[in-house]
CSV table of C-alpha atoms in Angstrom, one decimal:
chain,number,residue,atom,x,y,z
A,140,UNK,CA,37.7,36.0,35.5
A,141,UNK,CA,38.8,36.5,39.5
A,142,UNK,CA,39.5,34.1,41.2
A,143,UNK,CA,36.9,32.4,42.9
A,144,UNK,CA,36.8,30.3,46.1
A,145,UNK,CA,34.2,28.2,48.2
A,146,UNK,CA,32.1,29.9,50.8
A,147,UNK,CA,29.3,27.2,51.6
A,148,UNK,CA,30.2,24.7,54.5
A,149,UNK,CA,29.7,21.1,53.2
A,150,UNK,CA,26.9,20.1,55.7
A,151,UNK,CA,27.4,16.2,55.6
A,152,UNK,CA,30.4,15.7,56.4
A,153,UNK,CA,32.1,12.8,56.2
A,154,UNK,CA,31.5,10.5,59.0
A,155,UNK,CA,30.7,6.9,58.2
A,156,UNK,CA,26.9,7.5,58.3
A,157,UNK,CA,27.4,9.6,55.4
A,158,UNK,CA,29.7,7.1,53.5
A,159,UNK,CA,27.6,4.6,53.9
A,160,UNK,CA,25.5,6.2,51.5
A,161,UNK,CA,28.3,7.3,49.1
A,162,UNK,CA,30.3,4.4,49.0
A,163,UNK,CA,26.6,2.7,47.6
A,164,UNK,CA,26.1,5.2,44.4
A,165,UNK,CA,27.1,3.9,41.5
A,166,UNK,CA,27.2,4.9,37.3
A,167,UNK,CA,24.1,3.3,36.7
A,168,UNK,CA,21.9,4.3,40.1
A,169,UNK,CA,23.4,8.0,39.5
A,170,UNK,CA,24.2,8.6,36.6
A,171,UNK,CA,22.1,6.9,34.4
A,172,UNK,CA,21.4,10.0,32.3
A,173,UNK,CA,24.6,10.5,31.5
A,174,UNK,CA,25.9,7.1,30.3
A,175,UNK,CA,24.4,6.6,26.4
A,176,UNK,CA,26.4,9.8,26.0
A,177,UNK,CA,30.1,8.2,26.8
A,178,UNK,CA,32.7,6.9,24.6
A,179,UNK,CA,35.6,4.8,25.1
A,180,UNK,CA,38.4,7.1,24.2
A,181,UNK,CA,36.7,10.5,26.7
A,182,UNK,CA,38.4,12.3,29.2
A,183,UNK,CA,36.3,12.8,32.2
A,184,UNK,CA,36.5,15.2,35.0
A,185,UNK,CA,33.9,13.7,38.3
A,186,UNK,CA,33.7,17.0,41.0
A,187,UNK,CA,33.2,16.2,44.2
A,188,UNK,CA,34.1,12.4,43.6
A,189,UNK,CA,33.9,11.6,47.5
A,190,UNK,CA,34.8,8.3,48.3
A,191,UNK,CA,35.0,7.5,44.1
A,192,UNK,CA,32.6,4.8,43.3
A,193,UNK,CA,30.8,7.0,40.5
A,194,UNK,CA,34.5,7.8,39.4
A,195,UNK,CA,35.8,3.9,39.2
A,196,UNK,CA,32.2,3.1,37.5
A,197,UNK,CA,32.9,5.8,34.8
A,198,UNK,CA,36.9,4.6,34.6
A,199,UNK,CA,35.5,1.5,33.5
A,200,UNK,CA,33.2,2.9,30.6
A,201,UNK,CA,36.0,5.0,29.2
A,202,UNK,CA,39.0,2.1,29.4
A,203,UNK,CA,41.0,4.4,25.9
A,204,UNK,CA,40.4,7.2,28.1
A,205,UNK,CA,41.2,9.0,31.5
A,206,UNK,CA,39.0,10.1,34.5
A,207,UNK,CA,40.2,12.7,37.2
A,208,UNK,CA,38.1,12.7,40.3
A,209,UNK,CA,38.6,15.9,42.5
A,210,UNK,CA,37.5,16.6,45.3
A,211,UNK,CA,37.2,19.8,47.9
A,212,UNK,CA,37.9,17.8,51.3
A,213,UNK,CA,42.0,16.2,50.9
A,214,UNK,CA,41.1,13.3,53.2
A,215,UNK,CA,38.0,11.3,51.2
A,216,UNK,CA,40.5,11.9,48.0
A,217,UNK,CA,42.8,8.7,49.9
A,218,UNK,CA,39.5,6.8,49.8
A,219,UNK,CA,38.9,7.1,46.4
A,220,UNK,CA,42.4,6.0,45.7
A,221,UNK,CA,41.8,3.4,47.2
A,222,UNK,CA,38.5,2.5,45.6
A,223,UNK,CA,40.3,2.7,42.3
A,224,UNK,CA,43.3,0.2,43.3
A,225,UNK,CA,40.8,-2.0,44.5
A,226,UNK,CA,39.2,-2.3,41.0
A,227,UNK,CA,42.6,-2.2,38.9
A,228,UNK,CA,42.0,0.9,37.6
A,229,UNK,CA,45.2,2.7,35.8
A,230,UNK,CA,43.4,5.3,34.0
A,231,UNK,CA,42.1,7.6,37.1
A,232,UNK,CA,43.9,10.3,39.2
A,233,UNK,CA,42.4,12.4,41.9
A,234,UNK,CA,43.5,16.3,43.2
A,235,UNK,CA,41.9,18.2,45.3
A,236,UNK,CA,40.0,21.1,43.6
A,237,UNK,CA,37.2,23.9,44.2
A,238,UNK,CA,34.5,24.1,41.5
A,239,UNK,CA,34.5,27.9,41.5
A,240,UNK,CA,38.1,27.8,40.5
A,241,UNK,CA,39.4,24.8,38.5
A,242,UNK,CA,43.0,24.7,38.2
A,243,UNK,CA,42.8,23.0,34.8
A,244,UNK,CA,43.0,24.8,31.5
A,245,UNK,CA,40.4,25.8,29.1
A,246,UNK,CA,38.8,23.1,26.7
A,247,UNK,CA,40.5,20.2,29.1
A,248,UNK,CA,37.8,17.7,29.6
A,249,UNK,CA,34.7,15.3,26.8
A,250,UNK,CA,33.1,15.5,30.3
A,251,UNK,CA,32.3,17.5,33.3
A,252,UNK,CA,30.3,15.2,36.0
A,253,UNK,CA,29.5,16.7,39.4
A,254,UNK,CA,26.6,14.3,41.2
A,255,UNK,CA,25.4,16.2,44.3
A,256,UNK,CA,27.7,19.0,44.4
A,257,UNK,CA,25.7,22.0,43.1
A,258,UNK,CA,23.3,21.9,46.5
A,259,UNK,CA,26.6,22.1,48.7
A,260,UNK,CA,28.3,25.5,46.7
A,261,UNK,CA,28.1,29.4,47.5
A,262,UNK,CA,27.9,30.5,43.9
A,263,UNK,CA,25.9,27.1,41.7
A,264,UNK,CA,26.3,29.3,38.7
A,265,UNK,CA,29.9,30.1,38.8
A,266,UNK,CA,30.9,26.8,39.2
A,267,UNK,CA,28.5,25.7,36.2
A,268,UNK,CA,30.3,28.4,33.8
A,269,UNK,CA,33.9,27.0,35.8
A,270,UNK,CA,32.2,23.4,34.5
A,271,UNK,CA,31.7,24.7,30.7
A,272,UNK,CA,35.5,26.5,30.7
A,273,UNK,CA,36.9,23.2,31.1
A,274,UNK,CA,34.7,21.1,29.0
A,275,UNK,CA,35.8,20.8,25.1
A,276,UNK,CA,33.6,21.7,22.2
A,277,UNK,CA,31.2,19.3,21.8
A,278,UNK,CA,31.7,17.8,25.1
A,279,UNK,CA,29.1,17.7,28.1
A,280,UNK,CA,28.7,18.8,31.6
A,281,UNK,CA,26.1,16.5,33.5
A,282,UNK,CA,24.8,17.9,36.3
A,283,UNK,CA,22.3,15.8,39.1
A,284,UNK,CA,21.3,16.9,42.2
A,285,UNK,CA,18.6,16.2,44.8
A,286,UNK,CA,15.6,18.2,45.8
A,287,UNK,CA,14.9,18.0,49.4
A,288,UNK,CA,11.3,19.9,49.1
A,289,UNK,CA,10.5,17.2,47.0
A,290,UNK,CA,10.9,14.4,48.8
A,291,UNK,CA,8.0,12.1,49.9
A,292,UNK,CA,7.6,8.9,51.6
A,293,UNK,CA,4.8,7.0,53.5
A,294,UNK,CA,3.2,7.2,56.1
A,295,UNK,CA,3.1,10.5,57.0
A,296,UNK,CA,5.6,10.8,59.9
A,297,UNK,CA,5.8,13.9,62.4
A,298,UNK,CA,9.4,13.0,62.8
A,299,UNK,CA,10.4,12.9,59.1
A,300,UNK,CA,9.0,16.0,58.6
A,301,UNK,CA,10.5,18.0,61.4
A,302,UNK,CA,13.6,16.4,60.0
A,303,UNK,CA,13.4,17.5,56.8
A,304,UNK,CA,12.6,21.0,58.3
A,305,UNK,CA,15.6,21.0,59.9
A,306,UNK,CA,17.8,19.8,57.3
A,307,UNK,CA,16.8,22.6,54.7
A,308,UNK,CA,17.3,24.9,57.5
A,309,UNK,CA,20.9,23.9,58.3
A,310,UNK,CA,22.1,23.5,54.7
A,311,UNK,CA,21.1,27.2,53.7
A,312,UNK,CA,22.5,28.2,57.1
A,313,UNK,CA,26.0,26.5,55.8
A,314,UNK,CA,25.4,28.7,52.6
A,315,UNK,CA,23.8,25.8,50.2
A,316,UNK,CA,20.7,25.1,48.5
A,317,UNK,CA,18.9,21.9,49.4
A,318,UNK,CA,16.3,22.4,46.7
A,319,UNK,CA,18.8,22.4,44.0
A,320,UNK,CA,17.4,19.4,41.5
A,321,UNK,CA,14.7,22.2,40.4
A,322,UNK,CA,16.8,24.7,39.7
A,323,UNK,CA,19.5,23.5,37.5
A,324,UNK,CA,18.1,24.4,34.3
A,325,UNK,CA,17.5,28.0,35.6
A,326,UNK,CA,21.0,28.4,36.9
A,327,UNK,CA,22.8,26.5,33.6
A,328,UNK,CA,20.8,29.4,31.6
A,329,UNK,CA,21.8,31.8,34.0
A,330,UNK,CA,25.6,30.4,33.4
A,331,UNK,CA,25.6,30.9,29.7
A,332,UNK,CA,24.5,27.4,28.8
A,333,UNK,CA,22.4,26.9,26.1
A,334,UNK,CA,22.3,23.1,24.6
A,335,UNK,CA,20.2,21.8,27.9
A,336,UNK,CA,18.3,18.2,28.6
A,337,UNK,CA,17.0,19.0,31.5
A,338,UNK,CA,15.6,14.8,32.8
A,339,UNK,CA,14.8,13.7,36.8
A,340,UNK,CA,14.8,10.4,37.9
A,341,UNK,CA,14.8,8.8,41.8
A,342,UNK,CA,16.0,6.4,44.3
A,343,UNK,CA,13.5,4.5,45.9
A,344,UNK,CA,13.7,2.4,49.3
A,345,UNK,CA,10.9,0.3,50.1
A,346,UNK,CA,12.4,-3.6,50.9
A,347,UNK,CA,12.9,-4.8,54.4
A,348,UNK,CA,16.5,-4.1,53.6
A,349,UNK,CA,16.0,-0.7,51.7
A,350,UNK,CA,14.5,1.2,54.4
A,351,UNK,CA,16.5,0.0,57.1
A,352,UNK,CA,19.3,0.8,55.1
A,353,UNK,CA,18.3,4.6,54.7
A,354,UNK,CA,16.5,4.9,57.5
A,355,UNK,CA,19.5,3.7,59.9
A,356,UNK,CA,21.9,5.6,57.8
A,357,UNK,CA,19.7,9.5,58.3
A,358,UNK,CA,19.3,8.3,62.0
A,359,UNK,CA,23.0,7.9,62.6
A,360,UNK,CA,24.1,11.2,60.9
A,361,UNK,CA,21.7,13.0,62.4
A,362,UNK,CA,23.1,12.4,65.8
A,363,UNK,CA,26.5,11.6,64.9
A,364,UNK,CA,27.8,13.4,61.4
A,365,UNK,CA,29.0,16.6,60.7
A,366,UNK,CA,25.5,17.6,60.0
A,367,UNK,CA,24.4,17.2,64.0
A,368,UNK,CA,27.2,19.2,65.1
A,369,UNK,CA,26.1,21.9,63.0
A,370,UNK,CA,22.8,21.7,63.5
A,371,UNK,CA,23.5,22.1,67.0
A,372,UNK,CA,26.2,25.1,66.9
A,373,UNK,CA,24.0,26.9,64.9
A,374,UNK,CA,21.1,26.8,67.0
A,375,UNK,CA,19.0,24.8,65.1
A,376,UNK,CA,18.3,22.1,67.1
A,377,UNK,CA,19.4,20.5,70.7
A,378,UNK,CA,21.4,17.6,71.5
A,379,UNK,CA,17.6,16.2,72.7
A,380,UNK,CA,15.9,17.3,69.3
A,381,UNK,CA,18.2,15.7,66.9
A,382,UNK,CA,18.0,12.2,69.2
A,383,UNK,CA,13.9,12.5,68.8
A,384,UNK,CA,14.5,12.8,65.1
A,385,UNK,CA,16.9,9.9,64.5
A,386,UNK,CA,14.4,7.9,66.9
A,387,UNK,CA,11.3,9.0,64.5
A,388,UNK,CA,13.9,7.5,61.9
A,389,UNK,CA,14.4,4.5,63.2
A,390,UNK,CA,10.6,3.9,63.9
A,391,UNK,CA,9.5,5.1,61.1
A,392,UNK,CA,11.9,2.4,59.2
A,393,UNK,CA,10.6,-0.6,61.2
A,394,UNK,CA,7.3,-0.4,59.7
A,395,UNK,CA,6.8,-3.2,57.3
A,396,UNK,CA,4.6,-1.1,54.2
A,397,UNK,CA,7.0,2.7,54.2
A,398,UNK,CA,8.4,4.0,51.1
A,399,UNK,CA,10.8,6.8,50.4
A,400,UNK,CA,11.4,8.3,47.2
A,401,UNK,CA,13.9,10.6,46.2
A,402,UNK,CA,14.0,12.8,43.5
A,403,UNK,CA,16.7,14.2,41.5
A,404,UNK,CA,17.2,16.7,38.7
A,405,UNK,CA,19.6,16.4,36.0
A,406,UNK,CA,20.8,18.4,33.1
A,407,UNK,CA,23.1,17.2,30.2
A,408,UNK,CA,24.6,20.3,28.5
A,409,UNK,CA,26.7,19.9,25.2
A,410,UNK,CA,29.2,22.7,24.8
A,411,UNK,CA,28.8,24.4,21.4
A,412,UNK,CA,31.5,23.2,18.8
């Protein structure tokens, strides 16, 4: 196969707006589809581990075995080692890695995990065959991802939806696809995969706490991430635009009776033996 690399642009980021949200995913809000499927003694690779919650969670399932958390941005990757330490972990290591070209040999890995990563990538398919390479026979590659279109909340919000507008506008600028829970079945077919649970399942916000929580966290990054600066430079939005949207945000979040639900696609795929 020729070598591959990344050509998307990771729109997020990683400014502490964005980690807030990271740092708060776990195994069992996450990757709940994924976890009957685990055994002690597996070797699990976690793409696009970010600041390596998911990955400590999954250490801790697997304590005869070994997870690897890679990651395409170097800096989050001290993070994660950090998040690890913190928790006593000796069975984890991270490197830094692009999906579309694992540097790990055939047959490697009882698990291939990527939770969000398939939206950010230039070529979801590629990386899903890179996924199955690795992955032993009999082994699984567990997929989730959101799907922006299929978002919903109440009330109804001029704000929200201008941002979410803007944000699927942005992301496919940057060379992703922010529609991506939907789609994962198609493009594991389309990768060679045949063996396919295709599942969804959400977050919800809707406590006091909740929706302040997510509200506050979209307003800051959409003045303040990686994200705004894009929007910005790509002439998506103005500086002015982006601070009416985080205000809608914060409004909207005040209200005492919103909801926001997001929903997520996941595949399970089990490598023929």
């Amino acid at each position: 196969m020729p070598n591959a690399r990344e050509t998307a642009v990771y729109t997020h980021g990683h400014h502490e707006s964005v980690l807030r949200s990271h740092t708060w995913r776990t195994a069992a809000n996450s990757a709940g589809y994924l976890l009957g499927s685990l055994r002690p003694h597996m070797r699990i690779l976690d793409i696009g581990c970010g600041p390596g919650t998911i990955t400590a969670d999954l250490a801790e399932l697997v304590p005869d075995g070994r997870l690897t958390g890679v990651d395409h941005a170097p800096g989050i990757l001290e993070q994660a080692r950090a998040t690890a330490a913190a928790r006593g972990l000796g069975n984890v290591d991270f490197a830094v890695a692009d999906v579309h070209a694992l540097d790990y040999p055939d047959d490697t890995f009882c698990v291939v995990h990527a939770h969000q990563v398939l939206q950010h990538v230039g070529d979801p398919v590629r990386a899903l065959r890179e996924m199955h390479r690795v992955t032993k026979p009999g082994g699984f590659i567990a997929v989730r991802d959101a799907d922006y279109a299929a978002l919903t909340w109440y009330p109804a919000a001029d704000g929200l939806t201008d941002w979410l507008d803007l944000y699927e506008r942005v992301a496919r600028a940057n060379g992703g696809e922010p529609d991506a829970g939907r789609r994962l079945k198609a493009w594991a077919l389309a990768a060679g995969l045949r063996d396919i649970t295709a599942t969804s399942s959400t977050w919800t916000f809707a406590t006091a706490e909740e929706r302040a929580w997510w509200s506050g966290l979209w307003a800051d990054r959409t003045v303040a991430s990686a994200y705004a600066d894009r929007a910005v430079q790509g002439g998506h939005a103005t500086a002015g635009e982006l601070r009416a949207v985080a205000l809608a945000w914060r409004e909207w979040g005040g209200r005492e009776h919103v909801w926001f639900a997001v929903l997520h696609g996941e595949i399970l795929c089990r490598k023929d033996v």
